[in-house]
Coordinates of C-alpha atoms in Angstrom, one line a residue:
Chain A
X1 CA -268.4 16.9 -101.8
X2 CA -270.6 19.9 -101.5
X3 CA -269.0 22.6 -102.0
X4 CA -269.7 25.6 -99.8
X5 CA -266.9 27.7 -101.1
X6 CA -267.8 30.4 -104.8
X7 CA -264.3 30.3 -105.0
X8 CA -263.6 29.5 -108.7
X9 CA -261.9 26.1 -108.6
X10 CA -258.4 26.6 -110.9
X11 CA -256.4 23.7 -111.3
X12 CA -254.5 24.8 -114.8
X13 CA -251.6 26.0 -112.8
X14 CA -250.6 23.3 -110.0
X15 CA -251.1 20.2 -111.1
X16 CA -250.6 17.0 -109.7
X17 CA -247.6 15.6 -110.3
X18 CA -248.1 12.2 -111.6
X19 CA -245.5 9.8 -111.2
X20 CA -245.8 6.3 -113.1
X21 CA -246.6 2.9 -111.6
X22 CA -244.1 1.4 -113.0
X23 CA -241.7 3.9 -110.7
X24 CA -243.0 2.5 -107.3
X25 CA -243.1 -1.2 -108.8
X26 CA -239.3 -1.2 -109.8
X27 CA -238.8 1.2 -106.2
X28 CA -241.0 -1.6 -104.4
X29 CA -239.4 -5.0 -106.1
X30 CA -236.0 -3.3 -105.1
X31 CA -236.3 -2.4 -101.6
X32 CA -238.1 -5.7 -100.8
X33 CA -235.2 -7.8 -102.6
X34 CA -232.9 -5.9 -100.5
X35 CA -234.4 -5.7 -96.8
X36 CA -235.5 -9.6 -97.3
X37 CA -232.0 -10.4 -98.0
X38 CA -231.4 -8.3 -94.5
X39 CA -234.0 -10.5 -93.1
X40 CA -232.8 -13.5 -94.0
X41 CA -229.2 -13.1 -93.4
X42 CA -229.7 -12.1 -90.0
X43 CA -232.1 -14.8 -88.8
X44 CA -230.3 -17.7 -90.8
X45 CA -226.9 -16.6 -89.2
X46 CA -226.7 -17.6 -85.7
X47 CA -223.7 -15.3 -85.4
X48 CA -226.2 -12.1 -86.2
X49 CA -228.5 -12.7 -83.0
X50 CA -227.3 -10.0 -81.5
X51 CA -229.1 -6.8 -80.1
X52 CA -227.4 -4.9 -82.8
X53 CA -228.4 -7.0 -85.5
X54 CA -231.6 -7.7 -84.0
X55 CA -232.7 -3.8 -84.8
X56 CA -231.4 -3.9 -88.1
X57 CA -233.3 -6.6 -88.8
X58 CA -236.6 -5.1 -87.6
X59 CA -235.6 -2.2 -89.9
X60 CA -235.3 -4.4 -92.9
X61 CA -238.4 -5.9 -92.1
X62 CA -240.3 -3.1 -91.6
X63 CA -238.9 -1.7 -94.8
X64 CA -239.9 -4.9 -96.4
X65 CA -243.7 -4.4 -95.1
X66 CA -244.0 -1.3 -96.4
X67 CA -242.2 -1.6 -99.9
X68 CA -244.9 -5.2 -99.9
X69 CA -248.1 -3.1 -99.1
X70 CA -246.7 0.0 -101.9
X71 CA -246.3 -2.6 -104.3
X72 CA -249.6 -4.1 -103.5
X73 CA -251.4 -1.0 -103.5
X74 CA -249.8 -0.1 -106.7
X75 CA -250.8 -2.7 -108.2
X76 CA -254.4 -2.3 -107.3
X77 CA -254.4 1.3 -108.5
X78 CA -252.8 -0.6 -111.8
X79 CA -255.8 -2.9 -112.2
X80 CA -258.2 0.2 -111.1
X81 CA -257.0 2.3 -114.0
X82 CA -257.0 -0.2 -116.4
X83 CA -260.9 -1.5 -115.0
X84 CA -260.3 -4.8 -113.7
X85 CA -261.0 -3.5 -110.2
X86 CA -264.0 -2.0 -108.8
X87 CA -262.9 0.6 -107.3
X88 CA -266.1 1.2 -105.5
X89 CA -266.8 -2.8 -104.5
X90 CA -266.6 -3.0 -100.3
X91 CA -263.6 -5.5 -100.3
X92 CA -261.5 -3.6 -102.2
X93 CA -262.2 -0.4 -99.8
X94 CA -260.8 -2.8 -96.7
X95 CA -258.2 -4.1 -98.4
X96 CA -257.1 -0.6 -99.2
X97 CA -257.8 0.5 -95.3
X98 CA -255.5 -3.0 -94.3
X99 CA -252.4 -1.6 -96.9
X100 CA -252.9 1.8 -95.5
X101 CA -252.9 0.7 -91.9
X102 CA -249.9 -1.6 -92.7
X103 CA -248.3 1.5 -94.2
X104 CA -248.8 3.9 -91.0
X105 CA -247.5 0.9 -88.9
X106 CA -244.2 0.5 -90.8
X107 CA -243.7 4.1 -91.3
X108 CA -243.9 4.8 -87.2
X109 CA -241.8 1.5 -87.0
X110 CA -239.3 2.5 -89.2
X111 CA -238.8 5.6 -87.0
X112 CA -238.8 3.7 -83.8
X113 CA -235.8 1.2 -85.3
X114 CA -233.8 4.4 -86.2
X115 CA -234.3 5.4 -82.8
X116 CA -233.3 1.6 -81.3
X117 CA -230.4 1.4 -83.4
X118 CA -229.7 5.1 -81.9
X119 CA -230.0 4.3 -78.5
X120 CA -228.1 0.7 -78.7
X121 CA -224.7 2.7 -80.6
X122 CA -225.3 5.0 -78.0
X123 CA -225.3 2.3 -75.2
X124 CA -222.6 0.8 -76.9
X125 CA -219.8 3.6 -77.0
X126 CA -221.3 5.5 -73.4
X127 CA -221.8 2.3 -71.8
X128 CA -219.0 0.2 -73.5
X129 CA -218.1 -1.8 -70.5
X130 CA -221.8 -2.4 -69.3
X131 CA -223.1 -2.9 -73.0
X132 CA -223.7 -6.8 -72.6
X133 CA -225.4 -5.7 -69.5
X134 CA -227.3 -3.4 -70.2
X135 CA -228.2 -4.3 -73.8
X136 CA -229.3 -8.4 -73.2
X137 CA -230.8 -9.9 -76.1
X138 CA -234.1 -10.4 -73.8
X139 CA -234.5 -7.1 -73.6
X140 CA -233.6 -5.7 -77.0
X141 CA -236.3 -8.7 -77.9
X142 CA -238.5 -7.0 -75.3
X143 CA -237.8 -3.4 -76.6
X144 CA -239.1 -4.9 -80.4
X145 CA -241.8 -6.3 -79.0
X146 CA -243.0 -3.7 -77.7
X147 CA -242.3 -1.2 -80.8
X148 CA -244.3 -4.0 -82.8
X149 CA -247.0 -4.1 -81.0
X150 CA -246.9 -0.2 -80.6
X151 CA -246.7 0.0 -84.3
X152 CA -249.8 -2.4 -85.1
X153 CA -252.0 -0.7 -82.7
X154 CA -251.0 3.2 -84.2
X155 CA -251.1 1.7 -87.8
X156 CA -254.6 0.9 -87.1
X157 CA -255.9 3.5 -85.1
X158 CA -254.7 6.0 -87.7
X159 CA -256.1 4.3 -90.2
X160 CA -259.9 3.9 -88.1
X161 CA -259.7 7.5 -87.3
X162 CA -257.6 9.1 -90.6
X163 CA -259.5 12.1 -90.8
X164 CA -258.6 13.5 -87.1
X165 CA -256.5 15.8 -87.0
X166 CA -254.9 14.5 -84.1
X167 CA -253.9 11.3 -85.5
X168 CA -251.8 13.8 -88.2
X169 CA -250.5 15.9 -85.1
X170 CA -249.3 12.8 -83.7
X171 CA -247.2 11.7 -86.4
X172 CA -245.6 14.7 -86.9
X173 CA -245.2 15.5 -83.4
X174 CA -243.2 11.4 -83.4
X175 CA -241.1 12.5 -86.2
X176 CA -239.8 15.9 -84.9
X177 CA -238.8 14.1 -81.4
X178 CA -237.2 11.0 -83.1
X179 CA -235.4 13.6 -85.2
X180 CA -234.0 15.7 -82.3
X181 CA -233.4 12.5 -80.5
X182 CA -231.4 10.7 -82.8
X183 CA -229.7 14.1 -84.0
X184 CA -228.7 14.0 -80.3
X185 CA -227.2 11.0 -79.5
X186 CA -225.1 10.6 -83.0
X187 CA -223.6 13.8 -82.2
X188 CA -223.0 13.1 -79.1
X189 CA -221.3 10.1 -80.1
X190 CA -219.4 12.1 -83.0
X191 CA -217.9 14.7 -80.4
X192 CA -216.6 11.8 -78.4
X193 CA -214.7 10.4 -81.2
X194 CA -213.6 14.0 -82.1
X195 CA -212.3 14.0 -78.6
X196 CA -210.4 11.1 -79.0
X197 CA -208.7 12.1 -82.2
X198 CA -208.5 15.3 -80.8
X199 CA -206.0 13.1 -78.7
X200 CA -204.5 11.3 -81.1
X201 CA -203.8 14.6 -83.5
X202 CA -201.4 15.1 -80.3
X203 CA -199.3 12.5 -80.5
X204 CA -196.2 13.3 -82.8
X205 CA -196.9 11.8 -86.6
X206 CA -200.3 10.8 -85.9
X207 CA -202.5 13.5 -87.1
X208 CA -204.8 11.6 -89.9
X209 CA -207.4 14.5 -90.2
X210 CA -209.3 12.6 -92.9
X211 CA -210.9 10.3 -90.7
X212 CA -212.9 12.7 -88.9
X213 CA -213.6 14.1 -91.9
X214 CA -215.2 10.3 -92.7
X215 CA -217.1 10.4 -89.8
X216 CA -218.2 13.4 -90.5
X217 CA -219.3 12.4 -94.1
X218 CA -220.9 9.3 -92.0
X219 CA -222.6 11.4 -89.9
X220 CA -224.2 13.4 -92.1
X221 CA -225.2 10.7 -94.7
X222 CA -226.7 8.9 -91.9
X223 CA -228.8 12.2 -90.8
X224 CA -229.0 14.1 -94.3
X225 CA -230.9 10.8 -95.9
X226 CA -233.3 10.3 -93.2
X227 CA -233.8 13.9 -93.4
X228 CA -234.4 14.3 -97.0
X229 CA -236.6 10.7 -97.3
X230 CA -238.7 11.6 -94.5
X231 CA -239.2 15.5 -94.0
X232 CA -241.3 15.9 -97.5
X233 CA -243.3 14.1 -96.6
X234 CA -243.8 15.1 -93.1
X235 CA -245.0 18.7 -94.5
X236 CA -247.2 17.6 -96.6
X237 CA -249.1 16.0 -93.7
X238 CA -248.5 19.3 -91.6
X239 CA -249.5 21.3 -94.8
X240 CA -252.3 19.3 -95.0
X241 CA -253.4 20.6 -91.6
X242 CA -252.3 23.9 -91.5
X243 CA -253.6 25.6 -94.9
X244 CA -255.9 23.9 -96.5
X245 CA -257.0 26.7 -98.9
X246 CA -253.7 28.2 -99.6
X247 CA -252.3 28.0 -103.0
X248 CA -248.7 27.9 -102.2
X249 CA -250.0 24.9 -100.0
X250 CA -252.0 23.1 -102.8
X251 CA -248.7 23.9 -105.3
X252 CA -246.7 22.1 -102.6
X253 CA -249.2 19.5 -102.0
X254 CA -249.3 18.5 -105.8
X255 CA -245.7 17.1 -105.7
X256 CA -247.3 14.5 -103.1
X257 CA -246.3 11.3 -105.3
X258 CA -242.5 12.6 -105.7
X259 CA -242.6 12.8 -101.6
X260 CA -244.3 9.0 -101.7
X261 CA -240.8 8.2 -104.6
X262 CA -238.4 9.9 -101.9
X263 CA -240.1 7.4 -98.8
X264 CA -239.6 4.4 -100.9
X265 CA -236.0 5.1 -101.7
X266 CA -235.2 5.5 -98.5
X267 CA -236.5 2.0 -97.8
X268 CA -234.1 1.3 -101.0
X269 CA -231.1 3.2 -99.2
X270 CA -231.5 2.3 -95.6
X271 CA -230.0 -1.1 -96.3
X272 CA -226.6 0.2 -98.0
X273 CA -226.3 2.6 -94.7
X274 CA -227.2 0.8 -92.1
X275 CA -226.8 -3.2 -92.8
X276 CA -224.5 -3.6 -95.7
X277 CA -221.7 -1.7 -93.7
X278 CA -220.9 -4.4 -91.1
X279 CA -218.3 -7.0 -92.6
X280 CA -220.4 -10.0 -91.0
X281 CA -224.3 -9.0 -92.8
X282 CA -221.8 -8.6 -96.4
X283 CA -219.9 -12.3 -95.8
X284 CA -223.5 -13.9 -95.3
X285 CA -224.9 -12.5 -98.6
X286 CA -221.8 -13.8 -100.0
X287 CA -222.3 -17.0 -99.3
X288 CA -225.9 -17.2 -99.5
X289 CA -226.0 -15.6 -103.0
X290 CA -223.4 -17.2 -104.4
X291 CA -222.8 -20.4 -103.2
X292 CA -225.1 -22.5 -100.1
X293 CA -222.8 -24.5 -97.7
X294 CA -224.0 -27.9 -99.6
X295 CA -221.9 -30.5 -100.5
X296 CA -222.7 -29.9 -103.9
X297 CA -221.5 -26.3 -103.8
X298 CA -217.8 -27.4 -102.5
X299 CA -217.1 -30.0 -105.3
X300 CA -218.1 -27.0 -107.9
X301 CA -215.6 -25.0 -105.7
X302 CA -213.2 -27.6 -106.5
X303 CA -213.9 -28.3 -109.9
X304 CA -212.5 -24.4 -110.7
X305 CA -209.6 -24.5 -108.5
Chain B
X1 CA -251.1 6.7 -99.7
X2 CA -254.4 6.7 -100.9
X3 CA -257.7 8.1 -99.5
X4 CA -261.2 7.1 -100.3
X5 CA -262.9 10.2 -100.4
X6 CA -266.4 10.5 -99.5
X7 CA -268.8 13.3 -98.9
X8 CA -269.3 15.1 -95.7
X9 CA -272.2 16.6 -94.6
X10 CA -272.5 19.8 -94.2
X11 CA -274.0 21.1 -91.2
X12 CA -277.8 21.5 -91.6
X13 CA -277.8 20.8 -95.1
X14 CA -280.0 16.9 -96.3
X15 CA -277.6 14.6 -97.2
X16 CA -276.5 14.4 -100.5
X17 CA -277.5 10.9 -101.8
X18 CA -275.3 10.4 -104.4
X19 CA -272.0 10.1 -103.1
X20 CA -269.4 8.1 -104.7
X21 CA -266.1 6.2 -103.1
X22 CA -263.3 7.8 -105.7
X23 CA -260.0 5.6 -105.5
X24 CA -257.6 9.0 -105.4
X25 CA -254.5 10.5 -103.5
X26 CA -256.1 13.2 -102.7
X27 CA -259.0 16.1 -102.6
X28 CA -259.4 17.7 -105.9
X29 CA -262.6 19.2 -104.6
X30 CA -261.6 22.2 -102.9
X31 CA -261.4 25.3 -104.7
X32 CA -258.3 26.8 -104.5
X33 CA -257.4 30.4 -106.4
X34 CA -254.2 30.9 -108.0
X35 CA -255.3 34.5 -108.9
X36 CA -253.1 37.0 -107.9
X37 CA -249.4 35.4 -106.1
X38 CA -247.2 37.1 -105.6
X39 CA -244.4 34.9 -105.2
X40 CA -243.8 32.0 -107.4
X41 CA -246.2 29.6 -106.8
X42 CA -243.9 26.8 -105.8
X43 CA -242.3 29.1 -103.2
X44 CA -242.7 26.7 -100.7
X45 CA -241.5 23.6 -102.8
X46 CA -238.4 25.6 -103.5
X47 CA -237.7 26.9 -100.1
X48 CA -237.7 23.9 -98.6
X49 CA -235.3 22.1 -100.3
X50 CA -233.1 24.9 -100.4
X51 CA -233.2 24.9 -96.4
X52 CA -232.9 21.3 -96.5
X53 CA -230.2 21.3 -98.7
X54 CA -228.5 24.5 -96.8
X55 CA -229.0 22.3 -93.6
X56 CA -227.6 19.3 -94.5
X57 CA -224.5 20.7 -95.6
X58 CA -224.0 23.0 -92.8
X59 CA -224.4 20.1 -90.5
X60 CA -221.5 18.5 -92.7
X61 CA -219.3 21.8 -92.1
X62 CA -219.9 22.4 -88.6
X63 CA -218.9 18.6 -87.6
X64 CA -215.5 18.9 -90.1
X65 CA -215.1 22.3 -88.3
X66 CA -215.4 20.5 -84.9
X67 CA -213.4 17.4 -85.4
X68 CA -210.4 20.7 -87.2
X69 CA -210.2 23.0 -84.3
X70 CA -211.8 20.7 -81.5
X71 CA -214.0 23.3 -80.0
X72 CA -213.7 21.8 -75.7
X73 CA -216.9 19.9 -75.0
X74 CA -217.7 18.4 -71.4
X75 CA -217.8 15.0 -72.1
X76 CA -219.8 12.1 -70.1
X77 CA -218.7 10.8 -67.1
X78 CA -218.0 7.6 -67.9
X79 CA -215.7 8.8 -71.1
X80 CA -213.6 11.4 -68.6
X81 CA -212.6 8.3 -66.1
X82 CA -211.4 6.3 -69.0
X83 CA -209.6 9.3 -70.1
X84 CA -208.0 9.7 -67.1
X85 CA -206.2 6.0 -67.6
X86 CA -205.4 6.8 -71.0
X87 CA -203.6 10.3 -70.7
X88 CA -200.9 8.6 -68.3
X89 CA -200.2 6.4 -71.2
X90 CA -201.0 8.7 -74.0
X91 CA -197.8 11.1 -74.3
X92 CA -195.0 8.0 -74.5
X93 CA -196.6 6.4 -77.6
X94 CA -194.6 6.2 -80.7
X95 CA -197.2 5.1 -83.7
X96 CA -195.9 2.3 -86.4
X97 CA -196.1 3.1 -89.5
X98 CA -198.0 -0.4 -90.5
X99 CA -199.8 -0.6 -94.1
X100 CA -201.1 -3.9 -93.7
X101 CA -204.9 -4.3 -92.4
X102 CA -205.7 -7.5 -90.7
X103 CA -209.3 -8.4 -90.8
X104 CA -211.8 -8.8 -87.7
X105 CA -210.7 -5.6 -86.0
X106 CA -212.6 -2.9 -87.0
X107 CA -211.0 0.6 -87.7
X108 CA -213.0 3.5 -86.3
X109 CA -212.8 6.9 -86.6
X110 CA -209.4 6.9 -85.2
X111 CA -206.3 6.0 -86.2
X112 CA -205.1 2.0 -85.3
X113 CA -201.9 2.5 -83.8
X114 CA -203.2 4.2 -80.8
X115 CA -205.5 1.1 -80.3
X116 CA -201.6 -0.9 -80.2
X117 CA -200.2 1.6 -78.4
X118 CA -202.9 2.2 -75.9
X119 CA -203.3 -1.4 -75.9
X120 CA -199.6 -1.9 -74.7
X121 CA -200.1 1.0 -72.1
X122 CA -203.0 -0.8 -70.6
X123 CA -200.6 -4.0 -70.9
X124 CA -197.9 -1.8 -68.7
X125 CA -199.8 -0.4 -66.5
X126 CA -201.2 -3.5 -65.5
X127 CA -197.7 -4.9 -65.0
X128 CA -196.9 -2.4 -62.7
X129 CA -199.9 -2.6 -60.6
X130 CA -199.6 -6.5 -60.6
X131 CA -196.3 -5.8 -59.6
X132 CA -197.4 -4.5 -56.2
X133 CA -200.6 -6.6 -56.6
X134 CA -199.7 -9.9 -56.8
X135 CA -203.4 -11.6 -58.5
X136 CA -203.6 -15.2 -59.0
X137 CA -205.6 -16.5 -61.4
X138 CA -208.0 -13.0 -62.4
X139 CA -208.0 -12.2 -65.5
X140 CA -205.9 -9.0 -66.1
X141 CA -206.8 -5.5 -67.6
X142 CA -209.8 -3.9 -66.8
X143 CA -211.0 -3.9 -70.3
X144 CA -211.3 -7.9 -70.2
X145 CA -213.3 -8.0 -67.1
X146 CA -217.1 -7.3 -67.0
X147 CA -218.4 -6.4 -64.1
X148 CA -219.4 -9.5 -62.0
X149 CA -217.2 -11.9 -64.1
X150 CA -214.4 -14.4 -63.4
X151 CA -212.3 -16.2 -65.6
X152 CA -214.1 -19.7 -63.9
X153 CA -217.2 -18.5 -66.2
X154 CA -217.6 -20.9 -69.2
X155 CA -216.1 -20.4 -73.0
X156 CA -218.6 -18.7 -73.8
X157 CA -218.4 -15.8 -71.7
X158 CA -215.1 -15.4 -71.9
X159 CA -215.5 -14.9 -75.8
X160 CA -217.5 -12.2 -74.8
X161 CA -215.6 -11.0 -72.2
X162 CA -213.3 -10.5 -75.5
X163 CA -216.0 -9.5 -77.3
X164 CA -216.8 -6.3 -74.7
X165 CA -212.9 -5.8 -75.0
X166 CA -213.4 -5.5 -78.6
X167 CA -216.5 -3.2 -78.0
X168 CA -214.7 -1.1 -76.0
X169 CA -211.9 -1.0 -77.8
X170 CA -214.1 0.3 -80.8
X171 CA -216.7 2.0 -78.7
X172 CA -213.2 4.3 -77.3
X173 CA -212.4 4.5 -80.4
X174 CA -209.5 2.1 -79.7
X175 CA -210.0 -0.7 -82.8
X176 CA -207.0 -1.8 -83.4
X177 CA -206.8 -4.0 -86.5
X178 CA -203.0 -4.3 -86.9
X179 CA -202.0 -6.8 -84.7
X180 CA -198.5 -8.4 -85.4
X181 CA -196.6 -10.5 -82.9
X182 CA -195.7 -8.0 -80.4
X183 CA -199.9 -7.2 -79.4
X184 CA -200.2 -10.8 -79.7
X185 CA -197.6 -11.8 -77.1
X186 CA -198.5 -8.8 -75.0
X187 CA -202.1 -10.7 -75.5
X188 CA -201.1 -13.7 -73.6
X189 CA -200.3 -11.6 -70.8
X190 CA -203.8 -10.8 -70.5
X191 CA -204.5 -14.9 -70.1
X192 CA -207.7 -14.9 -73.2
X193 CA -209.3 -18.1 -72.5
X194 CA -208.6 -20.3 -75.3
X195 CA -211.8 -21.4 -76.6
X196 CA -212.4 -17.8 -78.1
X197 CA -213.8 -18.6 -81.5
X198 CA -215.1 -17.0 -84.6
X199 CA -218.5 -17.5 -83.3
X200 CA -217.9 -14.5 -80.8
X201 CA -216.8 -11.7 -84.0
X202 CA -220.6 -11.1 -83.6
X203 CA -219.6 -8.6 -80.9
X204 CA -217.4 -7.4 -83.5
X205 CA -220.3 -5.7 -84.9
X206 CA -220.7 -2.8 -82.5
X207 CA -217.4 -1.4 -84.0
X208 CA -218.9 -1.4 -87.7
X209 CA -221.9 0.7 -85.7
X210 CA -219.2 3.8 -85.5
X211 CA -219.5 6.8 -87.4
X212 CA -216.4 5.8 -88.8
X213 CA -215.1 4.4 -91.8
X214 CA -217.1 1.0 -93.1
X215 CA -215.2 -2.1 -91.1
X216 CA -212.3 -4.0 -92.7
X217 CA -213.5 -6.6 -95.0
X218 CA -213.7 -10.2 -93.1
X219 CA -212.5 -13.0 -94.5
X220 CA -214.8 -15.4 -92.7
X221 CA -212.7 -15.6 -89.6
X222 CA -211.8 -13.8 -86.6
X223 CA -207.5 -14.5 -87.1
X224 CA -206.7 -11.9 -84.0
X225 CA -208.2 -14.1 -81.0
X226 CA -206.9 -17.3 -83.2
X227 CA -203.2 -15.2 -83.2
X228 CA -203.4 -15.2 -79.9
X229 CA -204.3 -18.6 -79.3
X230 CA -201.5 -19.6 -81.5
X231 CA -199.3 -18.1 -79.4
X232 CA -200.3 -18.7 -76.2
X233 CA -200.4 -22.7 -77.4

């Protein structure tokens, strides 16, 4: 890089923050264990073909993209450190451009299930009535489509034109709408249940304040992890941007592969939050984990009772 | 994310032949000075995760502080006209004490015995209108019937028909999961087709979507349409 700057370069005081492979392997091996589970579950229940379940699904399997292509790329940095990779050879340069475009494309598809799991509890508690309307399963199938395909082609246009500005812009610009608009609806849909045990608190004997106070807690788990996964790294790319030469900027900037730990935990987290709570998704790992519906698996039920 | 770096050229300069892809996370190449801060140099670092953390916990207070004094909020349309139903029903409601949880119903935010109690006010007040409205054959309650649907439609729509009662039921916050013999009787008033089966607790899960407490544990089954059955057998 020529450098144009007489600037003495000083790196003593920020350095990068290195975090070890072995971090983003066990991060990686987790979150794909966990969101292929989702996967499975959903598609091998028929009772789980639902619109709902349909978006949490895509979630888990855009989770499970990008913890595969972290691990991958991980991997490769492994076997790049150690010298078993060139990392100047032309293959491995695609290969890298496929995981980071496979990357982009789960990160904005990750945001766009957040947003289609938003909408569809939204639809469901506004709309109750209508929901089976409204919500078909043709069109929550032609809703994924679309954020798919949406996903595959901005995954790989970031990736052909990464150094644009605009593409950066544009990602950041996605995330602060799909913040406010998910922010919107779940309150929304909090103050109507505060409404309702506004209601109840009313009625003589009733008052259970603690259950607000669990939707509350809900609420903010919900928002505060998305939040705290997500918004790290989100300034870095706006840092990034903004001010390139500033050293408050570069000191924030060097904390880049603890912002890359928080993204993968959330892939690790988003299952616990937004699968694992419905009583259906738990019974199927149940019996999937511990026990297949054979023949063989009810006369070793037997044997112990 | 990694970058593979490589050299720009400068405008006007010849182009610098030996460029080298580098396998990094990111540009060590600008010069940056750390002469002379004058605030801690990971200012930024720490103020934001101090706001973060300031805002995520005043989130937290400002929704306990909502649901303790319910601050008035203009609510939806759709919400205000179920409302109106309800508060006719609402103020002669005397909530069971009932410890036991069945499973399949899931418990929102609120607490069950509205969902009987409201339950057995819809049941009333459709008495009384079938009273002067003598309907043979329709399915009763409003909550049971879709728009658009009659009972003639096949097993499987009725389950869902249940399964929208059940949506509503959560999506108002109405989840009742303590049903005992009285809701179930008060059920068969309602004429559930019979062939409601497990396979329709799908539906179930758009209560588990609430902000509310995680759904009563299922054991496998849906018992509240197969309580009802039972007793309308």
């Amino acid at each position: 890089m020529n450098d144009v700057s007489a600037l003495p370069s000083n790196h003593t005081d920020c350095q990068v923050v290195k975090v070890p492979h072995l971090v983003f392997l066990v991060l990686g091996m987790v979150s794909l264990s966990e969101n292929l589970l989702v996967v499975v579950a959903v598609v091998r229940n028929k009772n789980l073909h639902s619109p709902m379940y349909m978006f949490i699904c895509s979630l888990a399997t855009f989770n499970t993209i990008s913890s595969l292509s972290k691990t991958w790329e991980t991997l490769m940095m492994e076997f790049s450190d150690v010298g078993q990779l060139d990392s100047r050879g032309d293959s491995v340069r695609r290969v890298d451009d496929i995981i980071d475009a496979l990357l982009c494309m789960s990160f904005i598809g990750c945001i766009c299930s957040f947003l289609a799991i938003a909408v569809d509890r939204y639809v469901t508690i506004f709309h109750a009535l209508r929901y089976h309307n409204i919500m078909t399963t043709r069109r929550a199938a032609a809703a994924l489509a679309g954020i798919w395909a949406l996903c595959g082609v901005a995954g790989a246009v970031m990736v052909a034109f990464c150094d644009a500005t605009v593409i950066k812009i544009f990602f950041i610009v996605l995330f602060l709408i799909s913040l406010l608009l998910i922010l919107f609806l779940y309150v929304h849909m909090f103050l109507l249940a505060r409404s309702h045990a506004r209601k109840i608190a009313a009625l003589p004997g009733s008052a259970m304040p603690h259950r607000s106070l669990r939707g509350a807690l809900t609420l903010t788990m919900l928002f505060g992890v998305f939040v705290v996964c997500w918004a790290p790294f989100f300034l870095h790319l706006l840092l990034l941007m903004v001010c390139v030469e500033n050293p408050y900027c570069e000191c924030y900037r060097s904390l880049f592969q603890l912002n890359l730990v928080l993204l993968m935990s959330h892939a690790v987290v988003d299952p616990a939050i937004y699968a694992f709570r419905s009583a259906e998704l738990r019974n199927t790992f149940r019996k999937m984990l511990f026990c297949s519906d054979s023949p063989l698996c009810y006369k070793v039920k037997a044997l112990f009772h | 994310m990694s970058v593979f770096n490589h050299s720009n050229l400068s405008g006007g300069n010849a182009p610098d032949p030996d460029y080298k892809w580098t396998y990094e996370y990111y540009d060590d190449d600008e010069p940056v000075s750390f002469e002379g801060l004058k605030a801690h140099r990971y200012s930024i670092v720490i103020g934001f995760w101090v706001g973060l953390a300031v805002f995520v916990i005043f989130m937290f207070f400002v929704l306990t502080l909502l649901t303790k004094t319910g601050a008035p909020h203009p609510e939806g349309a759709e919400p205000c006209k179920k409302r109106v139903r309800l508060t006719s029903c609402v103020e002669d409601l005397r909530p069971p004490a009932d410890p036991d949880n069945r499973p399949c119903l899931h418990r929102p935010l609120l607490d069950s015995s509205l969902s009987r109690s409201l339950f057995h006010c819809y049941v009333n007040e459709e008495q009384a209108q079938e009273g002067s409205r003598p309907r043979a054959g329709t399915p009763r309650g409003g909550l049971v019937q879709g728009p658009g649907r009659g009972r003639s439609g096949s097993p499987e729509e009725g389950g869902m028909e249940v399964g929208v009662t059940r949506a509503l039921q959560g999506a108002a916050m109405l989840g009742g999961n303590r049903t005992d013999h009285r809701e179930a009787m008060s059920l068969s008033h309602f004429n559930i087709p019979n062939v409601v089966n497990s396979e329709h607790c799908s539906t179930l899960g758009a209560d588990d979507l609430l902000l509310g407490e995680p759904p009563i544990i299922m054991e496998g089954e849906c018992h509240w349409p197969h309580s009802a059955h039972h007793m309308m057998d």
